[in-house]
PDB file of C-alpha atoms in Angstrom:
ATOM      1  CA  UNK A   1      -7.720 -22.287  -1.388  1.00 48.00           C
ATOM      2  CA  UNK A   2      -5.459 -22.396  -4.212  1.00 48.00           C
ATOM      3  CA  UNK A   3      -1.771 -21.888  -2.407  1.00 58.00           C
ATOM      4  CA  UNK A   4       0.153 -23.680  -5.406  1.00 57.00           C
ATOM      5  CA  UNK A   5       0.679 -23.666  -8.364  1.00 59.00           C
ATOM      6  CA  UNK A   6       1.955 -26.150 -11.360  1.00 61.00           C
ATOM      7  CA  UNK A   7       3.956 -25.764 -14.385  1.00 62.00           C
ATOM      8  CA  UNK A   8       2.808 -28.844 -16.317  1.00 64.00           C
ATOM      9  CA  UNK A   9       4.157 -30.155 -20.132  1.00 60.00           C
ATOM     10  CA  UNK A  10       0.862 -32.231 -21.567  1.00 63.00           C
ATOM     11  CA  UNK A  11       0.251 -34.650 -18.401  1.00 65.00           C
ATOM     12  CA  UNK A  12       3.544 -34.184 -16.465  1.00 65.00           C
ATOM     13  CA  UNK A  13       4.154 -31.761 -13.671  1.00 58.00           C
ATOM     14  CA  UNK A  14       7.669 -29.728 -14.531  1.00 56.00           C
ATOM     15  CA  UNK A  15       7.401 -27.883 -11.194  1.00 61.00           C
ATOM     16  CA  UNK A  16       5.551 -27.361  -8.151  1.00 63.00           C
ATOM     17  CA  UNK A  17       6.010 -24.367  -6.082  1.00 60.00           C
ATOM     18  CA  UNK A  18       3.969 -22.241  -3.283  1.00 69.00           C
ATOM     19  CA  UNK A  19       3.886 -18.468  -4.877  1.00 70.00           C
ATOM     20  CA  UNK A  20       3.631 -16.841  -1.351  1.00 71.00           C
ATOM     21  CA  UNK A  21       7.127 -17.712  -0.554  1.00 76.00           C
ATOM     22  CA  UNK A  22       8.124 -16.495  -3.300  1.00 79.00           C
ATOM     23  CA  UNK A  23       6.115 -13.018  -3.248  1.00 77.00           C
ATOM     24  CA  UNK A  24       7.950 -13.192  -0.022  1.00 82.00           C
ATOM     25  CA  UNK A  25      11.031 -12.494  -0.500  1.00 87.00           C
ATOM     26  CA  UNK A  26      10.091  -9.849  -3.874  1.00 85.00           C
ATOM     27  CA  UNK A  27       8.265  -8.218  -1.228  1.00 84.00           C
ATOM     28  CA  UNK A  28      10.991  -7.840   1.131  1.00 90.00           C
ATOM     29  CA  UNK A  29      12.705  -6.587  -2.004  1.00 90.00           C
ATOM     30  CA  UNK A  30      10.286  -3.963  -3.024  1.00 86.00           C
ATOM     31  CA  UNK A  31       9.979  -2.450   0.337  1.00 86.00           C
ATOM     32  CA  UNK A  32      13.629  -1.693   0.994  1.00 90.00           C
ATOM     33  CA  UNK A  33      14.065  -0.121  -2.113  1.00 88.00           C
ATOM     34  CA  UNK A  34      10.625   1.573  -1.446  1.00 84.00           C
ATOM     35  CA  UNK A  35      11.417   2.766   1.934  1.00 85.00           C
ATOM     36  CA  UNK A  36      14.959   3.731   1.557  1.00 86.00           C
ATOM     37  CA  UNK A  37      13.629   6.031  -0.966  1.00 84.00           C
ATOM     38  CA  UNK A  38      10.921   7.644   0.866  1.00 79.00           C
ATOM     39  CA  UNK A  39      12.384   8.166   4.280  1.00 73.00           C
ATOM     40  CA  UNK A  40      12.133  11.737   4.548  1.00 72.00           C
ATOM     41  CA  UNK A  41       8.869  11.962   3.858  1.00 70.00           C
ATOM     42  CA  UNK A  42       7.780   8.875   6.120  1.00 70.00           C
ATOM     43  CA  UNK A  43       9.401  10.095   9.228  1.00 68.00           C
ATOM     44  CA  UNK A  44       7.770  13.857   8.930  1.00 68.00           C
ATOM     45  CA  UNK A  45       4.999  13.996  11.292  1.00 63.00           C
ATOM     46  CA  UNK A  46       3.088  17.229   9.813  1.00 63.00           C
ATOM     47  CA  UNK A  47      -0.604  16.556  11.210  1.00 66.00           C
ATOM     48  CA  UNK A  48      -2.372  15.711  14.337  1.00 64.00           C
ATOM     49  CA  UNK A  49      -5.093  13.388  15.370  1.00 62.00           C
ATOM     50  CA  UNK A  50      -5.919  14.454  18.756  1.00 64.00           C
ATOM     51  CA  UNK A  51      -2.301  14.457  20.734  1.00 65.00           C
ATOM     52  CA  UNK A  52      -1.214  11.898  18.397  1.00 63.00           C
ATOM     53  CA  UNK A  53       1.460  13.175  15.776  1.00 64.00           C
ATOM     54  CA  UNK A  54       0.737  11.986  11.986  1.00 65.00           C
ATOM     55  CA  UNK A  55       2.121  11.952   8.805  1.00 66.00           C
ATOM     56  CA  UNK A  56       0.709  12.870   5.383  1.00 68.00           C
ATOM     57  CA  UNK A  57      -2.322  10.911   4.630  1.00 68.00           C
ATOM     58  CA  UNK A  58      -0.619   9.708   1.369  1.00 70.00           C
ATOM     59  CA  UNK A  59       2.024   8.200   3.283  1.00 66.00           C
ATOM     60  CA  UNK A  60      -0.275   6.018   5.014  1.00 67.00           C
ATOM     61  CA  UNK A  61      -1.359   4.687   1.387  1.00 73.00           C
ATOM     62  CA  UNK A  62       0.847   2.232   1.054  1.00 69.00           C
ATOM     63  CA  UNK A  63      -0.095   0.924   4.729  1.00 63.00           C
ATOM     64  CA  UNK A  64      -3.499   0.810   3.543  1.00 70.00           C
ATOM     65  CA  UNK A  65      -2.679  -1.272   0.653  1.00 75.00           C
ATOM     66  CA  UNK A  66      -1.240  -4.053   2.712  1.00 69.00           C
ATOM     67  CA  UNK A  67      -4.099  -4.064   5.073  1.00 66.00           C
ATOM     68  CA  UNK A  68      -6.591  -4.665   1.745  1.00 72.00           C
ATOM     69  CA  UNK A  69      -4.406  -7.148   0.596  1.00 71.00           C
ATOM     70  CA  UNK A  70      -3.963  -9.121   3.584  1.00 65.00           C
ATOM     71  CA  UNK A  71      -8.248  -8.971   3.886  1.00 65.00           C
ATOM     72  CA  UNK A  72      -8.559 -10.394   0.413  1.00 70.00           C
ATOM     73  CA  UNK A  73      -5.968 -13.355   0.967  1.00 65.00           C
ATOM     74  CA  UNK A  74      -7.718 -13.739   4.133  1.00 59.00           C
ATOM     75  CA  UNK A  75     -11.226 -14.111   2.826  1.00 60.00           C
ATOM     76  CA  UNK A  76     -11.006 -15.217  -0.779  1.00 65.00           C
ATOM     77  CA  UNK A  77      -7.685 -17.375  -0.303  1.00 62.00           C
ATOM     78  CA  UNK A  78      -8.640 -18.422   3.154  1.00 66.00           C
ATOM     79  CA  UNK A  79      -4.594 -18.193   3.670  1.00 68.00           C
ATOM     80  CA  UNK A  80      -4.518 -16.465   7.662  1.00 70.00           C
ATOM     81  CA  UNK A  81      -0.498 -17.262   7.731  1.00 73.00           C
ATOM     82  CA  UNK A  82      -0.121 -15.797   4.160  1.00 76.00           C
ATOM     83  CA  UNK A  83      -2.203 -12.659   5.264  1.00 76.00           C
ATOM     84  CA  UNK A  84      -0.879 -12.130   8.790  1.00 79.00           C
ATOM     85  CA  UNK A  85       2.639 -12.721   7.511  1.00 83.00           C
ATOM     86  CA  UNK A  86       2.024 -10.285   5.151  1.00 82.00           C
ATOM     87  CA  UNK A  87       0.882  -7.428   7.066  1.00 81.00           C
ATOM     88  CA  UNK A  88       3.041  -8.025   9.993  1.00 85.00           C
ATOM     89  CA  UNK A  89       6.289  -7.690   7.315  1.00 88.00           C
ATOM     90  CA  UNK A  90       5.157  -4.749   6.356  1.00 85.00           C
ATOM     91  CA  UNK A  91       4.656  -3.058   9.605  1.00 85.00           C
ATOM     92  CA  UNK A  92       8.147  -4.612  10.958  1.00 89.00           C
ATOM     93  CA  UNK A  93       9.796  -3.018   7.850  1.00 88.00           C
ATOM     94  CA  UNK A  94       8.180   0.486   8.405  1.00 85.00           C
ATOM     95  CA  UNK A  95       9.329   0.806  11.945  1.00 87.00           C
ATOM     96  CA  UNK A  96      12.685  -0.449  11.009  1.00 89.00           C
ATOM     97  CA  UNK A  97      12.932   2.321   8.260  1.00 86.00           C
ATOM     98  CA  UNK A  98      11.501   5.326  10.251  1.00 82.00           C
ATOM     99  CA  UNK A  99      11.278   4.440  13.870  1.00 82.00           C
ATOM    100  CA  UNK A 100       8.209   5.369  14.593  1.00 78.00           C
ATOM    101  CA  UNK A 101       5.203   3.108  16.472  1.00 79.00           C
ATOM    102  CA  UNK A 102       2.249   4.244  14.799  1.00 75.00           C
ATOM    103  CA  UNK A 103       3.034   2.539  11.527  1.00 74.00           C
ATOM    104  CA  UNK A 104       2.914  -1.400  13.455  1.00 81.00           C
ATOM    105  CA  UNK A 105       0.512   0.095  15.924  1.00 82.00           C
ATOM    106  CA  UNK A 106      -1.813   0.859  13.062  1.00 77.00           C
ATOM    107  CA  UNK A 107      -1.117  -1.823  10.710  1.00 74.00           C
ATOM    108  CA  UNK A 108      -2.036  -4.363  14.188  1.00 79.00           C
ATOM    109  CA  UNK A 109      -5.582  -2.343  14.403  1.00 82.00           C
ATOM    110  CA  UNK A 110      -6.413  -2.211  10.714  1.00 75.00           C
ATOM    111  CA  UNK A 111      -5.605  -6.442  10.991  1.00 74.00           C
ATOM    112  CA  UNK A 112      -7.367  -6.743  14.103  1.00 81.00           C
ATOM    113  CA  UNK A 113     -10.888  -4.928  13.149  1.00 81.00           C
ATOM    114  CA  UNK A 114     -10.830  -5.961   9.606  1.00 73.00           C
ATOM    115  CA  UNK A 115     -10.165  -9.794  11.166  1.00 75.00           C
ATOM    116  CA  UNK A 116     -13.313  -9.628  13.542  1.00 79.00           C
ATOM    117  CA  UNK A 117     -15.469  -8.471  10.425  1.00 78.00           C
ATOM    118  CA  UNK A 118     -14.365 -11.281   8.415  1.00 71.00           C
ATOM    119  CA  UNK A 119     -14.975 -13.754  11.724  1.00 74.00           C
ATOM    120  CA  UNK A 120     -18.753 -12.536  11.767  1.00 79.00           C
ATOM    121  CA  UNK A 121     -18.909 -12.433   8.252  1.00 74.00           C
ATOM    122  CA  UNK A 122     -17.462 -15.826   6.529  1.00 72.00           C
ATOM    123  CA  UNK A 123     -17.979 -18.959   7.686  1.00 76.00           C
ATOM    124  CA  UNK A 124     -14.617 -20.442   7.430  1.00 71.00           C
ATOM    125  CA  UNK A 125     -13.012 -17.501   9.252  1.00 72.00           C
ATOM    126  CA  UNK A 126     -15.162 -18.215  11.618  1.00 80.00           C
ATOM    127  CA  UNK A 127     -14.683 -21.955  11.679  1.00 80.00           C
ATOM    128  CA  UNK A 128     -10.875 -21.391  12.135  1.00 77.00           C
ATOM    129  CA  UNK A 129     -11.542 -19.086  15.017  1.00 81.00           C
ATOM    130  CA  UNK A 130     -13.474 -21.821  16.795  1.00 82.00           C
ATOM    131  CA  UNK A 131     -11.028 -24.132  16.501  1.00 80.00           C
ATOM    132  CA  UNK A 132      -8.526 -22.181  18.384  1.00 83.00           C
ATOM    133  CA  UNK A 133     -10.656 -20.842  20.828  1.00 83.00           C
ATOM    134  CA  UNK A 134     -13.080 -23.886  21.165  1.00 84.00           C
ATOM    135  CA  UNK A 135     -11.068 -26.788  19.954  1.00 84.00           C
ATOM    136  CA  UNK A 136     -12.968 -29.416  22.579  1.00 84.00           C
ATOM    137  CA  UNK A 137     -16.469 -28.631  21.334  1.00 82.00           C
ATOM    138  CA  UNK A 138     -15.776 -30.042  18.516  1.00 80.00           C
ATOM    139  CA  UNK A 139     -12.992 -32.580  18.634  1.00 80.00           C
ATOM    140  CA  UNK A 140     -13.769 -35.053  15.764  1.00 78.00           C
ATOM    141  CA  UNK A 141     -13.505 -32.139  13.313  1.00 78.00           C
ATOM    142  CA  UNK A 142     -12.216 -29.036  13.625  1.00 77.00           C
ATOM    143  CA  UNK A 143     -10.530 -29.062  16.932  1.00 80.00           C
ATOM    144  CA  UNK A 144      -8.228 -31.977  15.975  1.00 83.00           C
ATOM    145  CA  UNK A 145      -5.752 -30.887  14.969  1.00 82.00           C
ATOM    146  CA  UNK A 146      -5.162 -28.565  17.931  1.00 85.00           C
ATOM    147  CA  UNK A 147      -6.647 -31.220  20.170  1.00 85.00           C
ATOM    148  CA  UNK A 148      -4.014 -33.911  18.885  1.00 85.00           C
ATOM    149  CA  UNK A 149      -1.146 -30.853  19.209  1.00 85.00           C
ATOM    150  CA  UNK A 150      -1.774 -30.051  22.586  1.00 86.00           C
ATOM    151  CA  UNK A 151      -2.053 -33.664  23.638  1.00 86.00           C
ATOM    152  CA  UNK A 152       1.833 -34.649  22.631  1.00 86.00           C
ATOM    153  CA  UNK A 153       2.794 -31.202  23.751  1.00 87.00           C
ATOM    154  CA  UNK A 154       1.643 -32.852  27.143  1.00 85.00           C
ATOM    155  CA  UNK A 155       2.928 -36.508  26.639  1.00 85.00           C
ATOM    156  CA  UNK A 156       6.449 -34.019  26.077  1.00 84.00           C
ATOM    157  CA  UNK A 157       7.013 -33.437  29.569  1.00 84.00           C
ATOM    158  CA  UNK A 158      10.403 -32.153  30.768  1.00 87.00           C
ATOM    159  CA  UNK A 159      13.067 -34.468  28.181  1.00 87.00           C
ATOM    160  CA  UNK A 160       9.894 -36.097  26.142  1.00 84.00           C
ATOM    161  CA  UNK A 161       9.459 -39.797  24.962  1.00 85.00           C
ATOM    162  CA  UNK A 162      13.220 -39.992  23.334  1.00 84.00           C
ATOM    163  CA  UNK A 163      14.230 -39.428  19.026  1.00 83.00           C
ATOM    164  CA  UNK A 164      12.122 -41.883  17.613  1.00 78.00           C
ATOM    165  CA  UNK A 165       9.600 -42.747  20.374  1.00 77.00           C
ATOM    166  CA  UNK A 166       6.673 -40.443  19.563  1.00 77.00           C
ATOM    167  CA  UNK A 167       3.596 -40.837  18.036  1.00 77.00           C
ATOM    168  CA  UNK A 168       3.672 -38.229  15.369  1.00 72.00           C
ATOM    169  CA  UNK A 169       1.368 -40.345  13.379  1.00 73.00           C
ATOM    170  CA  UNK A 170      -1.143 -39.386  15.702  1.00 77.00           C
ATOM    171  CA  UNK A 171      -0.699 -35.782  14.987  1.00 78.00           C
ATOM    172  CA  UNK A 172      -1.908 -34.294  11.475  1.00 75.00           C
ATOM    173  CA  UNK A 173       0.413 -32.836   9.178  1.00 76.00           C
ATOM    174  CA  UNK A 174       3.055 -33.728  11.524  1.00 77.00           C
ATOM    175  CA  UNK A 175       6.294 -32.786   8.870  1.00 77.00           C
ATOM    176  CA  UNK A 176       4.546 -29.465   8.017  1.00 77.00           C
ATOM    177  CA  UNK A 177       2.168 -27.412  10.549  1.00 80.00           C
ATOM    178  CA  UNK A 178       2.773 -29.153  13.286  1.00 85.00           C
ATOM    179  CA  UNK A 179       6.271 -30.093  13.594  1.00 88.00           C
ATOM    180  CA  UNK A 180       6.966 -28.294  16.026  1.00 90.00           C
ATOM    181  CA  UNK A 181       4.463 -30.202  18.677  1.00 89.00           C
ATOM    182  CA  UNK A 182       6.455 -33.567  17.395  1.00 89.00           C
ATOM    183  CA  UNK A 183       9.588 -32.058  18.041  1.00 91.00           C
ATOM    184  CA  UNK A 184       8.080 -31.039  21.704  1.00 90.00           C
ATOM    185  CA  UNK A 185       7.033 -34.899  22.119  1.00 90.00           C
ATOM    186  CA  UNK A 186      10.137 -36.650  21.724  1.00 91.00           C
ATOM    187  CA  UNK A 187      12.484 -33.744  22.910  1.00 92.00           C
ATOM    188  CA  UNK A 188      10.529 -32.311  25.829  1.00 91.00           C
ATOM    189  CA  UNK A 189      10.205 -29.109  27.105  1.00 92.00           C
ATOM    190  CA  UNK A 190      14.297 -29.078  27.321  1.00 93.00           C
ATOM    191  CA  UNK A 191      14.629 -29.245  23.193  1.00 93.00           C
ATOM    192  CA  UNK A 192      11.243 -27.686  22.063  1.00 94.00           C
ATOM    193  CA  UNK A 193      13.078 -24.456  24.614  1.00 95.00           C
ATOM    194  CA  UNK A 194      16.468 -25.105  22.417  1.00 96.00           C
ATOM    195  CA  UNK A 195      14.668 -24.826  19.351  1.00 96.00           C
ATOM    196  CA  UNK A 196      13.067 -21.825  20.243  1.00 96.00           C
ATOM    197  CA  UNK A 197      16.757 -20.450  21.305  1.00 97.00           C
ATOM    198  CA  UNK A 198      18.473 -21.572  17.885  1.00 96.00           C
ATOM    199  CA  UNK A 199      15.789 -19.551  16.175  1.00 97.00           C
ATOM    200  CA  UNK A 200      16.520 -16.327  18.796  1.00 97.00           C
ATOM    201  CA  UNK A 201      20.238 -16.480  17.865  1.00 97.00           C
ATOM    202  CA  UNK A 202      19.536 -16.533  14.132  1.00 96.00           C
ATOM    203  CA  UNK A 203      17.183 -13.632  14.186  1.00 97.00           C
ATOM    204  CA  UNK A 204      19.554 -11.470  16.655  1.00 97.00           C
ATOM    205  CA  UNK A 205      22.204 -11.935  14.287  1.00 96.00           C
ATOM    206  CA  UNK A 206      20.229 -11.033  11.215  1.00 96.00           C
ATOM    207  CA  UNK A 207      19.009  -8.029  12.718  1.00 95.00           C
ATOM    208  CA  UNK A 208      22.630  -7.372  13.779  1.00 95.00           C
ATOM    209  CA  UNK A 209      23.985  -7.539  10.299  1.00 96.00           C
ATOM    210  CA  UNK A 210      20.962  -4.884   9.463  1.00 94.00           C
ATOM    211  CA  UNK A 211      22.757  -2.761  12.421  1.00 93.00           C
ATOM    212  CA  UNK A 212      26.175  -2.857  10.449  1.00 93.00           C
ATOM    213  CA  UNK A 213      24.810  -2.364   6.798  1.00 91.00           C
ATOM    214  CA  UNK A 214      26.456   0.247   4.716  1.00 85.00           C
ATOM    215  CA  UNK A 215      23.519   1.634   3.893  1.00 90.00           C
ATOM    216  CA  UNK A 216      19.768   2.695   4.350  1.00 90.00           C
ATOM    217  CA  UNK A 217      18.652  -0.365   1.154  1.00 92.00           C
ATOM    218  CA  UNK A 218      21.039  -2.885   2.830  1.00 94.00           C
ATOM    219  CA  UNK A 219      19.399  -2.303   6.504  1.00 94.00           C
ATOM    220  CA  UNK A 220      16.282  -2.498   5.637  1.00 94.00           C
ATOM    221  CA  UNK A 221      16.231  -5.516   3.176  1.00 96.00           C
ATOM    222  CA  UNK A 222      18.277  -7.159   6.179  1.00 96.00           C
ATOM    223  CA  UNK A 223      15.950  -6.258   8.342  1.00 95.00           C
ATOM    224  CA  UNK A 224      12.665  -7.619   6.309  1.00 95.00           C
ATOM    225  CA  UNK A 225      14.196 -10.605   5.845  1.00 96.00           C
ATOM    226  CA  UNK A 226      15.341 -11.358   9.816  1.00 96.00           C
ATOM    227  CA  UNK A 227      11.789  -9.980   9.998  1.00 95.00           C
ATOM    228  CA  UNK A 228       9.853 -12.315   8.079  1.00 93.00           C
ATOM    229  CA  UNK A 229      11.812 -15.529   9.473  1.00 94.00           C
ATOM    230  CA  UNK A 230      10.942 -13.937  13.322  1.00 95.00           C
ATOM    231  CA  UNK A 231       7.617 -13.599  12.376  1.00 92.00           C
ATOM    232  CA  UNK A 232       6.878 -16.920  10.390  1.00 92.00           C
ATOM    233  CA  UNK A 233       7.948 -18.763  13.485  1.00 94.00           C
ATOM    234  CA  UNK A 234       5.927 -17.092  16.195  1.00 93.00           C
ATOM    235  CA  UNK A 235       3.244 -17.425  14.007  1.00 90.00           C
ATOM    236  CA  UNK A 236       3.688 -21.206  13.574  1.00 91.00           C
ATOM    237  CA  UNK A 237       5.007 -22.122  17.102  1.00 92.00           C
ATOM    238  CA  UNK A 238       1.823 -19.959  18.429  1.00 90.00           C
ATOM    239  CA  UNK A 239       0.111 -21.705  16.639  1.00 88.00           C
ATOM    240  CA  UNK A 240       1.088 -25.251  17.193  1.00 89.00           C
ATOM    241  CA  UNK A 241       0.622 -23.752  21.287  1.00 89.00           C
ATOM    242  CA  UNK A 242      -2.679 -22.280  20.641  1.00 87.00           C
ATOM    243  CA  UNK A 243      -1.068 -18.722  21.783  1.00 87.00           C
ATOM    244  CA  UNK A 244      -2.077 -17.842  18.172  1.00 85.00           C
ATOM    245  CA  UNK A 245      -4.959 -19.134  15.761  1.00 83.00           C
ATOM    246  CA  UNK A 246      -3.562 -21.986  13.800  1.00 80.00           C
ATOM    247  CA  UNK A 247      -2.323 -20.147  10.258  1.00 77.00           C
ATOM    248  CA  UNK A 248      -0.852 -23.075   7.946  1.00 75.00           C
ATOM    249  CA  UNK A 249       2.874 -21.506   7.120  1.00 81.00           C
ATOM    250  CA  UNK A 250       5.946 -23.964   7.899  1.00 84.00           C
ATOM    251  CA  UNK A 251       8.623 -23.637  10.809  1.00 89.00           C
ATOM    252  CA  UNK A 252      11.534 -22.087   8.827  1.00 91.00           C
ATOM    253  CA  UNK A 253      13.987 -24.324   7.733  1.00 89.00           C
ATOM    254  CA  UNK A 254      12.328 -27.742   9.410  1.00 88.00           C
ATOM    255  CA  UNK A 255       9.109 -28.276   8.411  1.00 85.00           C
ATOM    256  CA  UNK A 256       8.849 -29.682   5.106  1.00 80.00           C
ATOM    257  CA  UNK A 257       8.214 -27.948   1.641  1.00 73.00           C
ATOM    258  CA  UNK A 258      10.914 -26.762  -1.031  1.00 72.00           C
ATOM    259  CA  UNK A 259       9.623 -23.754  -2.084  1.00 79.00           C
ATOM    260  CA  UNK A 260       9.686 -22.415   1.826  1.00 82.00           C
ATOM    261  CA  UNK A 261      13.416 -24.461   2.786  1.00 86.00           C
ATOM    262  CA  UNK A 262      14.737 -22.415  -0.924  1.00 87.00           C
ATOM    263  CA  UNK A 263      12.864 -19.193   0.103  1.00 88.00           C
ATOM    264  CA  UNK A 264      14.857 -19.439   3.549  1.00 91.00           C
ATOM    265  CA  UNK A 265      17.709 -20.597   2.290  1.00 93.00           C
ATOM    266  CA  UNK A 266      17.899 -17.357   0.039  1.00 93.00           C
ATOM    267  CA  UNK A 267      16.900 -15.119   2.834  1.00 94.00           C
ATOM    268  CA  UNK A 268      20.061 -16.136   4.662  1.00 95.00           C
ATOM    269  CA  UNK A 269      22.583 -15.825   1.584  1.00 95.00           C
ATOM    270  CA  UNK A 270      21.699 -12.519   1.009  1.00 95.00           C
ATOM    271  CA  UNK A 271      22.039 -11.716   4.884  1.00 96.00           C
ATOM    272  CA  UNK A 272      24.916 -13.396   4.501  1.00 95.00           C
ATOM    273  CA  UNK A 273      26.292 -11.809   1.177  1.00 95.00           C
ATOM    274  CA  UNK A 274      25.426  -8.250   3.258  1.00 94.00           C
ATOM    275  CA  UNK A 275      27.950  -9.498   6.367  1.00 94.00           C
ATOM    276  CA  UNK A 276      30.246 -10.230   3.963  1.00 93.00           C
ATOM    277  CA  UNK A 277      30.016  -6.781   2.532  1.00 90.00           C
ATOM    278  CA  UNK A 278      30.626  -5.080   5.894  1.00 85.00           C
ATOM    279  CA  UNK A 279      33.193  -7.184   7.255  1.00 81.00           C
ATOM    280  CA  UNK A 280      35.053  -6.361   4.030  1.00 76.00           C
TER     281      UNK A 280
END
């Protein structure tokens, strides 16, 4: 897969950046403006499915959309963080902006069937699907990373090995995918729990900011970005636990990568810029 790109002068590479992180944020963007526009006509339930209430069919387009997109980055890109992330924005973002469940509901199911076609369908969907569910049949290959993860997840016990004392050598991609299981070696089951809580706070007080916007735009573009951190690291820390199938985005703000610590870094300057606005 081809998840960066290069802006190069003859032989020498000006910039190096991952475009997803980017599309990210402009996505974020486009949807609060989108939805803040179109709320109305989102929230109108006018047809039924059975005893289930509906809106238009075009409203659903855009829903559609996403699910097609996240497919192709799935297949052709073989990105499952990219696509999941994605998806799962979008669906968080049209809850937040009309309040009702069949837009994540949906969104989940379209993700869910479409993802179990692709499994039977490509061979390195399905590859990636064996490693997290069989990651011991095949050890020396595709199951090592997970293998390797779980194992200093173990070695973490209660207060783990001490700063310094792991083995994260042992452990691929240690500083990027799986930072979070070296974290969980030399901290223990005490810090990986006080990492998870640090993260907690910062989303409850994004999505409290989104709360106390001024108005609909503000909310949601609050709320997308809170969103998208929230969902970035349960998709990495499930991940790294094998709760979730192993998806290749970074732990926001620690694993390493600019273009992810600047796209984070943004995220919370504009949540903060919209706390400044309310508290003013």
């Amino acid at each position: 897969s081809r998840l960066w790109l290069q802006l190069r002068l003859f032989d020498t590479t000006l910039v190096r950046f991952q475009p997803g992180e980017i599309g990210k944020l402009f996505l974020v963007i486009f949807l609060a403006s989108y939805l803040a526009s179109r709320h109305a006509a989102l929230t109108s339930m006018t047809r039924k499915l059975g005893k289930l209430s509906m809106p238009e069919p075009r409203q659903l387009f855009p829903l559609a959309i996403a699910w097609a997109v996240s497919l192709v980055i799935l297949v052709y890109q073989r990105d499952l963080g990219a696509s999941l992330l994605l998806l799962a924005v979008f669906a968080a973002m049209l809850y937040a902006a009309t309040g009702r469940a069949i837009y994540p509901l949906a969104g989940g199911g379209l993700f869910l069937a479409g993802a179990v076609v692709a499994g039977t369908a490509f061979d390195h969907v399905q590859r990636r699907y064996d490693a997290w569910l069989r990651p011991w049949d095949d050890f020396a290959d595709t199951g090592y990373q997970i293998g390797q993860s779980l194992f200093a997840l173990g070695s973490g016990s209660l207060t783990g090995s001490g700063l310094g004392l792991g083995r994260p050598d042992f452990i691929p991609s240690a500083t990027t995918d799986f930072l979070f299981a070296a974290v969980a070696e030399e901290t223990g089951l005490a810090g990986s729990l006080a990492v998870v809580a640090a993260y907690a706070l910062l989303v409850a007080v994004g999505f409290g900011i989104a709360l106390r916007a001024r108005d609909p735009y503000r909310k949601l573009l609050a709320a997308g970005l809170t969103a998208a951190i929230a969902i970035q690291t349960i998709l990495i820390i499930g991940g790294v636990i094998r709760l979730l199938p192993l998806t290749g985005i970074t732990l926001p703000f620690m694993s390493y990568g600019g273009s992810a610590l600047v796209a984070n870094m943004v995220a919370v300057v504009v949540l903060a810029r919209i706390s400044h606005e309310v508290a003013s």
